[in-house]
Amino acid sequence: MEQLTIFDFEKLYGKEHIPIAKAFWLDEQPITQPFRYKKMIEVLLYHHAGKYGQNAYLEALRTYNNDVYERFKETIHLLVFMTKESLGAIQAFSIGLPFSLEGFCIKDEYTTLFKDTEFGKVFRYERDLEKILTELISDFAWCYSLEGESFEVKNQAKMTNGTIDILISNENSAIVFELKKGTAKRADVFQVLDYSKSQELKGKRIERVLVAKRFEDDVLGLANDLSVSCISYSIGYNYSDPYFLFLVSRENHVEDNEIFSRYIDDGYEWGDVFDDQVVLGEFIHPYFNGSLKDFYISKIDELEREITAINTLTNKILVSAEGGNSCANGPSEN
């Protein structure tokens, strides 16, 4: 019989993670369906990413992907056949049912956060850079409050001239941030300048900041002419630690950007500095930094929906088969 017992789980993933197995009732009965196995390991991976980092995450991921097909080979083939024959790939995908072997495997979502380049790690998506930076500079909201200069931090602020990635503002001042995950271009400097001239910011004292992985000299020259502060970023990491360091370096100094310059100066004076880079803060992988309890509940909800869909599909097949048998046998005689 194809199954996963709590002893199998302990052997594969370690005794210390038994509480996660118990949360999926593995101590009461073995798992006999691969989709329940998958949901349990997704919770385990979420836990590993947030507590141990990349190495533990990838080890558990490889263990599961190597084990699930060998352990539930016949069940997987049956489920895939039922799904394809009765629903088709498109409908199966729309209701969340696996329709291939790959659907029972788990994709690596940890190492996809960055791309490795000749200049170091670069965010794969600017939305992740924006989310992390927004959280790290949220102290702008209170760090000048004692001087009567409290600020509000917003991301994706819609203006007449476009959508500003991060806007830090109060009644008198505004700092406009434009973010680029890779190398900054001259057009990016003009973009932050254009955003800063939006009608909604009229009457405020404006400062402009462009954040990117790196800057060429011609871009820095243009930024100086247009009073745009340029900040490069880099990522510090350890494969056995869940925390990443977000480091920034000031590539130019714009006297007009008094508030932002003071913020960065404070970082260099009071923060940790390595090779002329100041540690702006640390962060956990943004795909795994939520509540484990909430993630577990979401996976239980998904599991219940999948079980309901599989049961409905099975009943549909059984009814269809019984109908076919009745037709084959002809009408019954009284």
mmCIF file with all atom_site columns, N, CA, C and O in Angstrom, residues 93-121:
data_model
loop_
_atom_site.group_PDB
_atom_site.id
_atom_site.type_symbol
_atom_site.label_atom_id
_atom_site.label_alt_id
_atom_site.label_comp_id
_atom_site.label_asym_id
_atom_site.label_entity_id
_atom_site.label_seq_id
_atom_site.pdbx_PDB_ins_code
_atom_site.Cartn_x
_atom_site.Cartn_y
_atom_site.Cartn_z
_atom_site.occupancy
_atom_site.B_iso_or_equiv
_atom_site.pdbx_formal_charge
_atom_site.auth_seq_id
_atom_site.auth_comp_id
_atom_site.auth_asym_id
_atom_site.auth_atom_id
_atom_site.pdbx_PDB_model_num
ATOM 1   N N  . PHE A 1 93  ? -6.303 22.932 -14.150 1.00 0.00 ? 93  PHE A N  1
ATOM 2   C CA . PHE A 1 93  ? -5.481 24.033 -13.643 1.00 0.00 ? 93  PHE A CA 1
ATOM 3   C C  . PHE A 1 93  ? -6.348 25.105 -12.985 1.00 0.00 ? 93  PHE A C  1
ATOM 4   O O  . PHE A 1 93  ? -5.982 25.667 -11.954 1.00 0.00 ? 93  PHE A O  1
ATOM 5   N N  . SER A 1 94  ? -7.512 25.376 -13.578 1.00 0.00 ? 94  SER A N  1
ATOM 6   C CA . SER A 1 94  ? -8.383 26.435 -13.064 1.00 0.00 ? 94  SER A CA 1
ATOM 7   C C  . SER A 1 94  ? -8.921 26.121 -11.667 1.00 0.00 ? 94  SER A C  1
ATOM 8   O O  . SER A 1 94  ? -9.215 27.036 -10.893 1.00 0.00 ? 94  SER A O  1
ATOM 9   N N  . ILE A 1 95  ? -9.058 24.834 -11.335 1.00 0.00 ? 95  ILE A N  1
ATOM 10  C CA . ILE A 1 95  ? -9.564 24.472 -10.004 1.00 0.00 ? 95  ILE A CA 1
ATOM 11  C C  . ILE A 1 95  ? -8.462 23.941 -9.087  1.00 0.00 ? 95  ILE A C  1
ATOM 12  O O  . ILE A 1 95  ? -8.731 23.479 -7.982  1.00 0.00 ? 95  ILE A O  1
ATOM 13  N N  . GLY A 1 96  ? -7.214 24.026 -9.568  1.00 0.00 ? 96  GLY A N  1
ATOM 14  C CA . GLY A 1 96  ? -6.081 23.704 -8.708  1.00 0.00 ? 96  GLY A CA 1
ATOM 15  C C  . GLY A 1 96  ? -5.732 22.245 -8.584  1.00 0.00 ? 96  GLY A C  1
ATOM 16  O O  . GLY A 1 96  ? -5.036 21.854 -7.635  1.00 0.00 ? 96  GLY A O  1
ATOM 17  N N  . LEU A 1 97  ? -6.190 21.407 -9.526  1.00 0.00 ? 97  LEU A N  1
ATOM 18  C CA . LEU A 1 97  ? -5.854 19.983 -9.458  1.00 0.00 ? 97  LEU A CA 1
ATOM 19  C C  . LEU A 1 97  ? -4.612 19.680 -10.295 1.00 0.00 ? 97  LEU A C  1
ATOM 20  O O  . LEU A 1 97  ? -4.486 20.170 -11.413 1.00 0.00 ? 97  LEU A O  1
ATOM 21  N N  . PRO A 1 98  ? -3.678 18.876 -9.775  1.00 0.00 ? 98  PRO A N  1
ATOM 22  C CA . PRO A 1 98  ? -2.505 18.489 -10.568 1.00 0.00 ? 98  PRO A CA 1
ATOM 23  C C  . PRO A 1 98  ? -2.927 17.632 -11.767 1.00 0.00 ? 98  PRO A C  1
ATOM 24  O O  . PRO A 1 98  ? -3.780 16.754 -11.642 1.00 0.00 ? 98  PRO A O  1
ATOM 25  N N  . PHE A 1 99  ? -2.331 17.911 -12.923 1.00 0.00 ? 99  PHE A N  1
ATOM 26  C CA . PHE A 1 99  ? -2.671 17.135 -14.118 1.00 0.00 ? 99  PHE A CA 1
ATOM 27  C C  . PHE A 1 99  ? -1.424 16.548 -14.775 1.00 0.00 ? 99  PHE A C  1
ATOM 28  O O  . PHE A 1 99  ? -1.457 16.107 -15.912 1.00 0.00 ? 99  PHE A O  1
ATOM 29  N N  . SER A 1 100 ? -0.306 16.536 -14.030 1.00 0.00 ? 100 SER A N  1
ATOM 30  C CA . SER A 1 100 ? 0.937  15.938 -14.516 1.00 0.00 ? 100 SER A CA 1
ATOM 31  C C  . SER A 1 100 ? 1.798  15.601 -13.310 1.00 0.00 ? 100 SER A C  1
ATOM 32  O O  . SER A 1 100 ? 1.513  16.030 -12.180 1.00 0.00 ? 100 SER A O  1
ATOM 33  N N  . LEU A 1 101 ? 2.875  14.864 -13.530 1.00 0.00 ? 101 LEU A N  1
ATOM 34  C CA . LEU A 1 101 ? 3.798  14.533 -12.451 1.00 0.00 ? 101 LEU A CA 1
ATOM 35  C C  . LEU A 1 101 ? 4.356  15.801 -11.812 1.00 0.00 ? 101 LEU A C  1
ATOM 36  O O  . LEU A 1 101 ? 4.479  15.896 -10.591 1.00 0.00 ? 101 LEU A O  1
ATOM 37  N N  . GLU A 1 102 ? 4.665  16.806 -12.649 1.00 0.00 ? 102 GLU A N  1
ATOM 38  C CA . GLU A 1 102 ? 5.230  18.057 -12.144 1.00 0.00 ? 102 GLU A CA 1
ATOM 39  C C  . GLU A 1 102 ? 4.284  18.735 -11.149 1.00 0.00 ? 102 GLU A C  1
ATOM 40  O O  . GLU A 1 102 ? 4.726  19.458 -10.254 1.00 0.00 ? 102 GLU A O  1
ATOM 41  N N  . GLY A 1 103 ? 2.976  18.491 -11.300 1.00 0.00 ? 103 GLY A N  1
ATOM 42  C CA . GLY A 1 103 ? 2.010  19.095 -10.401 1.00 0.00 ? 103 GLY A CA 1
ATOM 43  C C  . GLY A 1 103 ? 2.097  18.579 -8.972  1.00 0.00 ? 103 GLY A C  1
ATOM 44  O O  . GLY A 1 103 ? 1.600  19.225 -8.043  1.00 0.00 ? 103 GLY A O  1
ATOM 45  N N  . PHE A 1 104 ? 2.737  17.422 -8.792  1.00 0.00 ? 104 PHE A N  1
ATOM 46  C CA . PHE A 1 104 ? 2.908  16.861 -7.452  1.00 0.00 ? 104 PHE A CA 1
ATOM 47  C C  . PHE A 1 104 ? 4.283  17.209 -6.867  1.00 0.00 ? 104 PHE A C  1
ATOM 48  O O  . PHE A 1 104 ? 4.544  16.919 -5.709  1.00 0.00 ? 104 PHE A O  1
ATOM 49  N N  . CYS A 1 105 ? 5.140  17.809 -7.687  1.00 0.00 ? 105 CYS A N  1
ATOM 50  C CA . CYS A 1 105 ? 6.430  18.279 -7.201  1.00 0.00 ? 105 CYS A CA 1
ATOM 51  C C  . CYS A 1 105 ? 6.287  19.724 -6.706  1.00 0.00 ? 105 CYS A C  1
ATOM 52  O O  . CYS A 1 105 ? 5.298  20.388 -6.972  1.00 0.00 ? 105 CYS A O  1
ATOM 53  N N  . ILE A 1 106 ? 7.281  20.198 -5.981  1.00 0.00 ? 106 ILE A N  1
ATOM 54  C CA . ILE A 1 106 ? 7.281  21.564 -5.463  1.00 0.00 ? 106 ILE A CA 1
ATOM 55  C C  . ILE A 1 106 ? 8.429  22.319 -6.120  1.00 0.00 ? 106 ILE A C  1
ATOM 56  O O  . ILE A 1 106 ? 9.562  21.843 -6.155  1.00 0.00 ? 106 ILE A O  1
ATOM 57  N N  . LYS A 1 107 ? 8.129  23.489 -6.642  1.00 0.00 ? 107 LYS A N  1
ATOM 58  C CA . LYS A 1 107 ? 9.139  24.309 -7.301  1.00 0.00 ? 107 LYS A CA 1
ATOM 59  C C  . LYS A 1 107 ? 9.939  25.101 -6.269  1.00 0.00 ? 107 LYS A C  1
ATOM 60  O O  . LYS A 1 107 ? 9.427  25.486 -5.220  1.00 0.00 ? 107 LYS A O  1
ATOM 61  N N  . ASP A 1 108 ? 11.186 25.329 -6.596  1.00 0.00 ? 108 ASP A N  1
ATOM 62  C CA . ASP A 1 108 ? 12.058 26.141 -5.753  1.00 0.00 ? 108 ASP A CA 1
ATOM 63  C C  . ASP A 1 108 ? 11.642 27.609 -5.870  1.00 0.00 ? 108 ASP A C  1
ATOM 64  O O  . ASP A 1 108 ? 11.767 28.209 -6.935  1.00 0.00 ? 108 ASP A O  1
ATOM 65  N N  . GLU A 1 109 ? 11.136 28.179 -4.780  1.00 0.00 ? 109 GLU A N  1
ATOM 66  C CA . GLU A 1 109 ? 10.764 29.594 -4.772  1.00 0.00 ? 109 GLU A CA 1
ATOM 67  C C  . GLU A 1 109 ? 11.734 30.437 -3.956  1.00 0.00 ? 109 GLU A C  1
ATOM 68  O O  . GLU A 1 109 ? 11.552 31.640 -3.832  1.00 0.00 ? 109 GLU A O  1
ATOM 69  N N  . TYR A 1 110 ? 12.752 29.800 -3.423  1.00 0.00 ? 110 TYR A N  1
ATOM 70  C CA . TYR A 1 110 ? 13.698 30.518 -2.557  1.00 0.00 ? 110 TYR A CA 1
ATOM 71  C C  . TYR A 1 110 ? 14.804 31.187 -3.367  1.00 0.00 ? 110 TYR A C  1
ATOM 72  O O  . TYR A 1 110 ? 15.026 32.387 -3.249  1.00 0.00 ? 110 TYR A O  1
ATOM 73  N N  . THR A 1 111 ? 15.488 30.412 -4.204  1.00 0.00 ? 111 THR A N  1
ATOM 74  C CA . THR A 1 111 ? 16.646 30.950 -4.920  1.00 0.00 ? 111 THR A CA 1
ATOM 75  C C  . THR A 1 111 ? 16.240 31.834 -6.093  1.00 0.00 ? 111 THR A C  1
ATOM 76  O O  . THR A 1 111 ? 17.104 32.457 -6.720  1.00 0.00 ? 111 THR A O  1
ATOM 77  N N  . THR A 1 112 ? 14.951 31.895 -6.410  1.00 0.00 ? 112 THR A N  1
ATOM 78  C CA . THR A 1 112 ? 14.500 32.722 -7.534  1.00 0.00 ? 112 THR A CA 1
ATOM 79  C C  . THR A 1 112 ? 14.392 34.203 -7.171  1.00 0.00 ? 112 THR A C  1
ATOM 80  O O  . THR A 1 112 ? 14.079 35.022 -8.030  1.00 0.00 ? 112 THR A O  1
ATOM 81  N N  . LEU A 1 113 ? 14.646 34.568 -5.911  1.00 0.00 ? 113 LEU A N  1
ATOM 82  C CA . LEU A 1 113 ? 14.542 35.967 -5.508  1.00 0.00 ? 113 LEU A CA 1
ATOM 83  C C  . LEU A 1 113 ? 15.585 36.823 -6.222  1.00 0.00 ? 113 LEU A C  1
ATOM 84  O O  . LEU A 1 113 ? 15.314 37.978 -6.564  1.00 0.00 ? 113 LEU A O  1
ATOM 85  N N  . PHE A 1 114 ? 16.773 36.257 -6.449  1.00 0.00 ? 114 PHE A N  1
ATOM 86  C CA . PHE A 1 114 ? 17.872 37.011 -7.054  1.00 0.00 ? 114 PHE A CA 1
ATOM 87  C C  . PHE A 1 114 ? 18.363 36.340 -8.332  1.00 0.00 ? 114 PHE A C  1
ATOM 88  O O  . PHE A 1 114 ? 18.143 35.155 -8.561  1.00 0.00 ? 114 PHE A O  1
ATOM 89  N N  . LYS A 1 115 ? 19.052 37.126 -9.134  1.00 0.00 ? 115 LYS A N  1
ATOM 90  C CA . LYS A 1 115 ? 19.841 36.620 -10.254 1.00 0.00 ? 115 LYS A CA 1
ATOM 91  C C  . LYS A 1 115 ? 21.307 36.914 -9.958  1.00 0.00 ? 115 LYS A C  1
ATOM 92  O O  . LYS A 1 115 ? 21.644 37.993 -9.470  1.00 0.00 ? 115 LYS A O  1
ATOM 93  N N  . ASP A 1 116 ? 22.167 35.953 -10.252 1.00 0.00 ? 116 ASP A N  1
ATOM 94  C CA . ASP A 1 116 ? 23.599 36.167 -10.082 1.00 0.00 ? 116 ASP A CA 1
ATOM 95  C C  . ASP A 1 116 ? 24.166 36.822 -11.340 1.00 0.00 ? 116 ASP A C  1
ATOM 96  O O  . ASP A 1 116 ? 23.957 36.332 -12.457 1.00 0.00 ? 116 ASP A O  1
ATOM 97  N N  . THR A 1 117 ? 24.851 37.937 -11.173 1.00 0.00 ? 117 THR A N  1
ATOM 98  C CA . THR A 1 117 ? 25.464 38.650 -12.284 1.00 0.00 ? 117 THR A CA 1
ATOM 99  C C  . THR A 1 117 ? 26.937 38.885 -11.971 1.00 0.00 ? 117 THR A C  1
ATOM 100 O O  . THR A 1 117 ? 27.405 38.597 -10.863 1.00 0.00 ? 117 THR A O  1
ATOM 101 N N  . GLU A 1 118 ? 27.660 39.457 -12.924 1.00 0.00 ? 118 GLU A N  1
ATOM 102 C CA . GLU A 1 118 ? 29.078 39.748 -12.699 1.00 0.00 ? 118 GLU A CA 1
ATOM 103 C C  . GLU A 1 118 ? 29.269 40.832 -11.639 1.00 0.00 ? 118 GLU A C  1
ATOM 104 O O  . GLU A 1 118 ? 30.370 41.011 -11.104 1.00 0.00 ? 118 GLU A O  1
ATOM 105 N N  . PHE A 1 119 ? 28.176 41.544 -11.333 1.00 0.00 ? 119 PHE A N  1
ATOM 106 C CA . PHE A 1 119 ? 28.243 42.608 -10.331 1.00 0.00 ? 119 PHE A CA 1
ATOM 107 C C  . PHE A 1 119 ? 27.636 42.190 -8.993  1.00 0.00 ? 119 PHE A C  1
ATOM 108 O O  . PHE A 1 119 ? 27.451 43.007 -8.096  1.00 0.00 ? 119 PHE A O  1
ATOM 109 N N  . GLY A 1 120 ? 27.308 40.914 -8.869  1.00 0.00 ? 120 GLY A N  1
ATOM 110 C CA . GLY A 1 120 ? 26.719 40.410 -7.633  1.00 0.00 ? 120 GLY A CA 1
ATOM 111 C C  . GLY A 1 120 ? 25.258 40.065 -7.804  1.00 0.00 ? 120 GLY A C  1
ATOM 112 O O  . GLY A 1 120 ? 24.720 40.027 -8.920  1.00 0.00 ? 120 GLY A O  1
ATOM 113 N N  . LYS A 1 121 ? 24.593 39.819 -6.708  1.00 0.00 ? 121 LYS A N  1
ATOM 114 C CA . LYS A 1 121 ? 23.188 39.413 -6.752  1.00 0.00 ? 121 LYS A CA 1
ATOM 115 C C  . LYS A 1 121 ? 22.298 40.618 -7.066  1.00 0.00 ? 121 LYS A C  1
ATOM 116 O O  . LYS A 1 121 ? 22.455 41.688 -6.474  1.00 0.00 ? 121 LYS A O  1
#
